[in-house]
Amino acid sequence: MKTESKNEAAVIKTQDASDFVRYAMKRYGNEVNYNRALPRIEDGLKPIQRFLLWSSLDMGGDKFVKSAKITGHCIASYSPHADAATYGSMVNMVNETYPYFEPQGNFGGPTTEAAAPRYTEARIHPMARKMMVDLPDMKVIPYEDNYDDTKKQPVFLPCLIPNILLNSSLGIGLAISTKFPGFNLGEVSDALITYLKTNDIEKAVKKVLAPDDKKCKILSESEIETLIKTGCGSVLWECDYHIEQLKKRKAVVITGYCPEFSVKSFLKRCEKMKDEDEIYTIRNETSAKNGDRIVIEFDNEDVVPKIVKLLRKKITYKMTCLVEENGEPNAKTMGVGDILTTWTEIRKKIVIATIAEQMQHLQERKSRESLKLKVVLDLPKLLKCLEAVDTESELMKQFVMSQDEAKMILDMRVDNLKNSDTEKLKKKIIELESEIATLQADANNPSKVMIEQVGDFVKYMKKEFPELLARKSTVLKEGVI
């Protein structure tokens, strides 16, 4: 039973503790799930990742800036996270398969820790700039107030392709969790273009062969189909290795690590095997020159299956993201096909909104040039109007124009109007009309626009970052294990 007591300062409500706990936990859960743990389908980013990119844009984005400055600005303006957690997210964004930040300094790796933020610098990666933050769509995406209502921040960033499918993502919220594997950029781009051209989602999804991470192997071929179709499934990964004949004995040489593989833990296990004389020696030869390289020498080949077992990792995925429905974000678990179709519909709306904004700008330019031509064709009448006491009213009367149009004319320099070439003005108006007609055709066919945009992006990647387009993880056929 609720009762209310009212005074001039506030309304005080009393209620059962159990009701309040349920209300508070639901509100807390929604805050964690929607504003921290889950990525949005539009840009594939969790809030902290989006805040870091946006903070970097605030500082120019194209220059290397000390990491401590980026994370400090992010914490002060957009994110309530602690400094260590924010910098940890930034380090991960540098080390992603498809990085968001380009690093200077030691951002760590599988066998090393990142240096402190005061020693490292970063800027938005050229790929990320090309794919999301340098798009004209930045003008039409929705914005909201930051946590203290002093700045604006994007609800999501525009994106040329479904970024949510590119990098692995892990989030744990209240009664909900998500884990995305990363897929290959080239395959996702092919799938998107195929869907835009054919509207056949089944045909499009076949372009996505399997998850793709660093240099490693995938052993669970039959389970990949379930994961791609439903968004839920397990993948058995294996580090990349081969058997090498050295001078005196053979060795297992590891040259790539599978997702979630702990090199530190693996080295400890191998040291124990060495103490028990199961292996002869173990050397971590990882370097800038060698790349990832761990060498395990052995005398007895019976130890090889035991080592290989340590190199395998079975990971269960659940591809859950935030999808806006009826103005509210909802958590949905979807397969690759559902993500592609849902993302494409959202992207088309953004493309159309961007074209509309560009058309409005061209229409305003055309109106200005047409108005200019109108008065230039009758300069004597214009000069007479300019001599009137109420110039604005006289212009409106003599040239049959609105008050805003009259003000526009009055803002123009008289010398420029006198020296205007009517033929050039007419030509410019025709050019603007042609541009508007082209944009109108694009607005009527957003799929065509998207195909061109994705095609241009892939060409850019082939030229600048071909290594990011290539598949890195090998999919082994069933029975090879």
mmCIF file of C-alpha atoms in Angstrom, residues 113-283:
data_model
loop_
_atom_site.group_PDB
_atom_site.id
_atom_site.type_symbol
_atom_site.label_atom_id
_atom_site.label_comp_id
_atom_site.label_asym_id
_atom_site.label_seq_id
_atom_site.Cartn_x
_atom_site.Cartn_y
_atom_site.Cartn_z
ATOM 1 C CA GLU A 113 52.042 -6.012 -21.269
ATOM 2 C CA ALA A 114 51.181 -2.595 -22.679
ATOM 3 C CA ALA A 115 53.166 0.376 -21.448
ATOM 4 C CA ALA A 116 51.447 2.972 -19.251
ATOM 5 C CA PRO A 117 49.217 5.494 -21.093
ATOM 6 C CA ARG A 118 51.703 8.305 -20.456
ATOM 7 C CA TYR A 119 54.252 6.462 -22.632
ATOM 8 C CA THR A 120 52.056 5.598 -25.633
ATOM 9 C CA GLU A 121 50.324 7.561 -28.375
ATOM 10 C CA ALA A 122 47.516 6.745 -30.784
ATOM 11 C CA ARG A 123 45.258 8.128 -33.476
ATOM 12 C CA ILE A 124 42.194 6.744 -35.230
ATOM 13 C CA HIS A 125 43.280 4.016 -37.641
ATOM 14 C CA PRO A 126 42.963 4.985 -41.348
ATOM 15 C CA MET A 127 40.712 1.965 -41.927
ATOM 16 C CA ALA A 128 38.360 3.066 -39.143
ATOM 17 C CA ARG A 129 38.322 6.609 -40.509
ATOM 18 C CA LYS A 130 37.453 5.365 -43.980
ATOM 19 C CA MET A 131 34.852 2.904 -42.708
ATOM 20 C CA MET A 132 33.009 5.044 -40.165
ATOM 21 C CA VAL A 133 34.132 8.417 -38.801
ATOM 22 C CA ASP A 134 34.942 10.265 -42.047
ATOM 23 C CA LEU A 135 31.556 9.644 -43.637
ATOM 24 C CA PRO A 136 29.122 12.473 -44.521
ATOM 25 C CA ASP A 137 26.542 10.426 -42.585
ATOM 26 C CA MET A 138 27.958 11.927 -39.374
ATOM 27 C CA LYS A 139 25.593 14.856 -39.995
ATOM 28 C CA VAL A 140 22.404 12.752 -39.918
ATOM 29 C CA ILE A 141 23.024 10.146 -37.200
ATOM 30 C CA PRO A 142 21.219 10.715 -33.880
ATOM 31 C CA TYR A 143 23.016 12.463 -31.025
ATOM 32 C CA GLU A 144 22.261 12.605 -27.313
ATOM 33 C CA ASP A 145 23.504 14.510 -24.267
ATOM 34 C CA ASN A 146 26.498 13.119 -22.408
ATOM 35 C CA TYR A 147 26.232 12.060 -18.770
ATOM 36 C CA ASP A 148 26.317 15.627 -17.384
ATOM 37 C CA ASP A 149 24.423 17.317 -20.256
ATOM 38 C CA THR A 150 27.394 19.482 -21.273
ATOM 39 C CA LYS A 151 28.248 17.856 -24.624
ATOM 40 C CA LYS A 152 26.643 15.897 -27.429
ATOM 41 C CA GLN A 153 27.665 12.333 -28.239
ATOM 42 C CA PRO A 154 26.547 10.014 -31.064
ATOM 43 C CA VAL A 155 24.045 7.276 -30.260
ATOM 44 C CA PHE A 156 26.006 5.211 -32.806
ATOM 45 C CA LEU A 157 28.555 5.846 -35.539
ATOM 46 C CA PRO A 158 27.721 5.337 -39.211
ATOM 47 C CA CYS A 159 29.440 2.379 -40.855
ATOM 48 C CA LEU A 160 29.926 1.248 -44.459
ATOM 49 C CA ILE A 161 29.796 -2.471 -43.616
ATOM 50 C CA PRO A 162 28.471 -4.473 -40.609
ATOM 51 C CA ASN A 163 31.370 -3.813 -38.261
ATOM 52 C CA ILE A 164 29.657 -5.955 -35.624
ATOM 53 C CA LEU A 165 30.737 -9.034 -37.621
ATOM 54 C CA LEU A 166 34.390 -8.044 -37.945
ATOM 55 C CA ASN A 167 35.976 -8.008 -34.496
ATOM 56 C CA SER A 168 35.375 -10.423 -31.658
ATOM 57 C CA SER A 169 33.335 -8.930 -28.834
ATOM 58 C CA LEU A 170 32.617 -10.051 -25.277
ATOM 59 C CA GLY A 171 30.135 -8.516 -22.865
ATOM 60 C CA ILE A 172 28.601 -9.687 -19.599
ATOM 61 C CA GLY A 173 25.559 -7.874 -18.284
ATOM 62 C CA LEU A 174 22.763 -8.648 -15.846
ATOM 63 C CA ALA A 175 21.141 -11.990 -16.807
ATOM 64 C CA ILE A 176 22.528 -11.572 -20.325
ATOM 65 C CA SER A 177 25.840 -11.974 -22.115
ATOM 66 C CA THR A 178 27.284 -11.753 -25.591
ATOM 67 C CA LYS A 179 30.279 -13.221 -27.358
ATOM 68 C CA PHE A 180 30.921 -12.566 -31.040
ATOM 69 C CA PRO A 181 33.649 -14.239 -33.050
ATOM 70 C CA GLY A 182 35.352 -12.083 -35.622
ATOM 71 C CA PHE A 183 34.628 -12.795 -39.284
ATOM 72 C CA ASN A 184 36.729 -11.939 -42.327
ATOM 73 C CA LEU A 185 36.395 -8.417 -43.761
ATOM 74 C CA GLY A 186 36.599 -9.586 -47.376
ATOM 75 C CA GLU A 187 33.962 -12.287 -46.863
ATOM 76 C CA VAL A 188 31.562 -9.965 -45.008
ATOM 77 C CA SER A 189 31.954 -7.348 -47.773
ATOM 78 C CA ASP A 190 31.253 -9.997 -50.443
ATOM 79 C CA ALA A 191 28.186 -11.178 -48.524
ATOM 80 C CA LEU A 192 26.848 -7.624 -48.195
ATOM 81 C CA ILE A 193 27.330 -6.822 -51.887
ATOM 82 C CA THR A 194 25.740 -10.142 -52.888
ATOM 83 C CA TYR A 195 22.692 -9.407 -50.726
ATOM 84 C CA LEU A 196 22.359 -5.857 -52.078
ATOM 85 C CA LYS A 197 22.545 -7.105 -55.665
ATOM 86 C CA THR A 198 20.331 -10.211 -55.392
ATOM 87 C CA ASN A 199 18.238 -9.716 -52.238
ATOM 88 C CA ASP A 200 18.996 -13.431 -51.618
ATOM 89 C CA ILE A 201 20.203 -13.670 -48.019
ATOM 90 C CA GLU A 202 20.914 -17.409 -48.191
ATOM 91 C CA LYS A 203 23.210 -16.902 -51.159
ATOM 92 C CA ALA A 204 24.864 -13.968 -49.394
ATOM 93 C CA VAL A 205 25.541 -15.850 -46.147
ATOM 94 C CA LYS A 206 27.386 -18.590 -48.062
ATOM 95 C CA LYS A 207 30.111 -16.020 -48.736
ATOM 96 C CA VAL A 208 30.950 -16.051 -45.005
ATOM 97 C CA LEU A 209 32.979 -19.256 -44.652
ATOM 98 C CA ALA A 210 33.790 -19.237 -40.941
ATOM 99 C CA PRO A 211 35.051 -17.029 -38.123
ATOM 100 C CA ASP A 212 38.476 -15.503 -38.728
ATOM 101 C CA ASP A 213 41.027 -14.403 -36.170
ATOM 102 C CA LYS A 214 44.790 -14.349 -36.014
ATOM 103 C CA LYS A 215 46.993 -17.019 -37.624
ATOM 104 C CA CYS A 216 45.429 -20.230 -36.292
ATOM 105 C CA LYS A 217 43.222 -23.189 -37.267
ATOM 106 C CA ILE A 218 39.531 -24.046 -36.933
ATOM 107 C CA LEU A 219 38.788 -27.731 -36.328
ATOM 108 C CA SER A 220 34.989 -27.768 -35.886
ATOM 109 C CA GLU A 221 33.773 -27.426 -39.465
ATOM 110 C CA SER A 222 30.305 -28.934 -38.862
ATOM 111 C CA GLU A 223 29.498 -26.556 -35.971
ATOM 112 C CA ILE A 224 30.313 -23.415 -37.949
ATOM 113 C CA GLU A 225 27.120 -23.696 -40.003
ATOM 114 C CA THR A 226 25.008 -23.685 -36.827
ATOM 115 C CA LEU A 227 26.864 -20.663 -35.454
ATOM 116 C CA ILE A 228 26.444 -18.677 -38.681
ATOM 117 C CA LYS A 229 22.775 -19.625 -39.008
ATOM 118 C CA THR A 230 21.587 -19.133 -35.417
ATOM 119 C CA GLY A 231 24.212 -16.952 -33.751
ATOM 120 C CA CYS A 232 24.856 -19.652 -31.142
ATOM 121 C CA GLY A 233 27.457 -22.376 -31.342
ATOM 122 C CA SER A 234 30.926 -23.565 -30.432
ATOM 123 C CA VAL A 235 34.170 -23.444 -32.365
ATOM 124 C CA LEU A 236 37.241 -25.565 -31.657
ATOM 125 C CA TRP A 237 40.318 -23.459 -32.336
ATOM 126 C CA GLU A 238 43.934 -24.586 -32.510
ATOM 127 C CA CYS A 239 47.120 -22.531 -32.432
ATOM 128 C CA ASP A 240 49.155 -22.612 -35.613
ATOM 129 C CA TYR A 241 52.100 -25.004 -35.228
ATOM 130 C CA HIS A 242 54.293 -27.393 -37.161
ATOM 131 C CA ILE A 243 56.906 -30.048 -36.382
ATOM 132 C CA GLU A 244 60.426 -28.945 -37.261
ATOM 133 C CA GLN A 245 63.617 -31.025 -37.459
ATOM 134 C CA LEU A 246 66.451 -29.269 -35.631
ATOM 135 C CA LYS A 247 70.119 -30.353 -35.491
ATOM 136 C CA LYS A 248 69.820 -32.879 -32.669
ATOM 137 C CA ARG A 249 66.088 -33.366 -32.102
ATOM 138 C CA LYS A 250 62.615 -32.424 -33.317
ATOM 139 C CA ALA A 251 60.555 -29.503 -32.031
ATOM 140 C CA VAL A 252 56.979 -28.267 -31.949
ATOM 141 C CA VAL A 253 57.146 -24.701 -33.306
ATOM 142 C CA ILE A 254 54.119 -22.481 -32.526
ATOM 143 C CA THR A 255 53.731 -19.501 -34.878
ATOM 144 C CA GLY A 256 50.207 -18.234 -34.144
ATOM 145 C CA TYR A 257 47.802 -18.147 -31.216
ATOM 146 C CA CYS A 258 44.095 -18.935 -31.279
ATOM 147 C CA PRO A 259 41.514 -16.683 -29.546
ATOM 148 C CA GLU A 260 41.623 -16.575 -25.739
ATOM 149 C CA PHE A 261 44.885 -18.539 -25.713
ATOM 150 C CA SER A 262 47.004 -17.653 -22.682
ATOM 151 C CA VAL A 263 50.686 -17.758 -23.623
ATOM 152 C CA LYS A 264 51.694 -17.162 -20.015
ATOM 153 C CA SER A 265 49.664 -20.130 -18.769
ATOM 154 C CA PHE A 266 50.923 -22.328 -21.622
ATOM 155 C CA LEU A 267 54.572 -21.521 -20.851
ATOM 156 C CA LYS A 268 54.014 -22.441 -17.197
ATOM 157 C CA ARG A 269 52.550 -25.820 -18.205
ATOM 158 C CA CYS A 270 55.506 -26.462 -20.498
ATOM 159 C CA GLU A 271 57.986 -25.563 -17.761
ATOM 160 C CA LYS A 272 56.329 -28.192 -15.577
ATOM 161 C CA MET A 273 56.615 -30.735 -18.402
ATOM 162 C CA LYS A 274 60.303 -29.845 -18.693
ATOM 163 C CA ASP A 275 60.807 -30.387 -14.953
ATOM 164 C CA GLU A 276 59.194 -33.812 -15.354
ATOM 165 C CA ASP A 277 61.542 -34.576 -18.321
ATOM 166 C CA GLU A 278 58.675 -34.881 -20.799
ATOM 167 C CA ILE A 279 60.244 -32.246 -23.045
ATOM 168 C CA TYR A 280 63.872 -31.244 -23.478
ATOM 169 C CA THR A 281 63.548 -27.472 -23.505
ATOM 170 C CA ILE A 282 61.203 -24.595 -24.330
ATOM 171 C CA ARG A 283 62.175 -21.226 -25.824
#
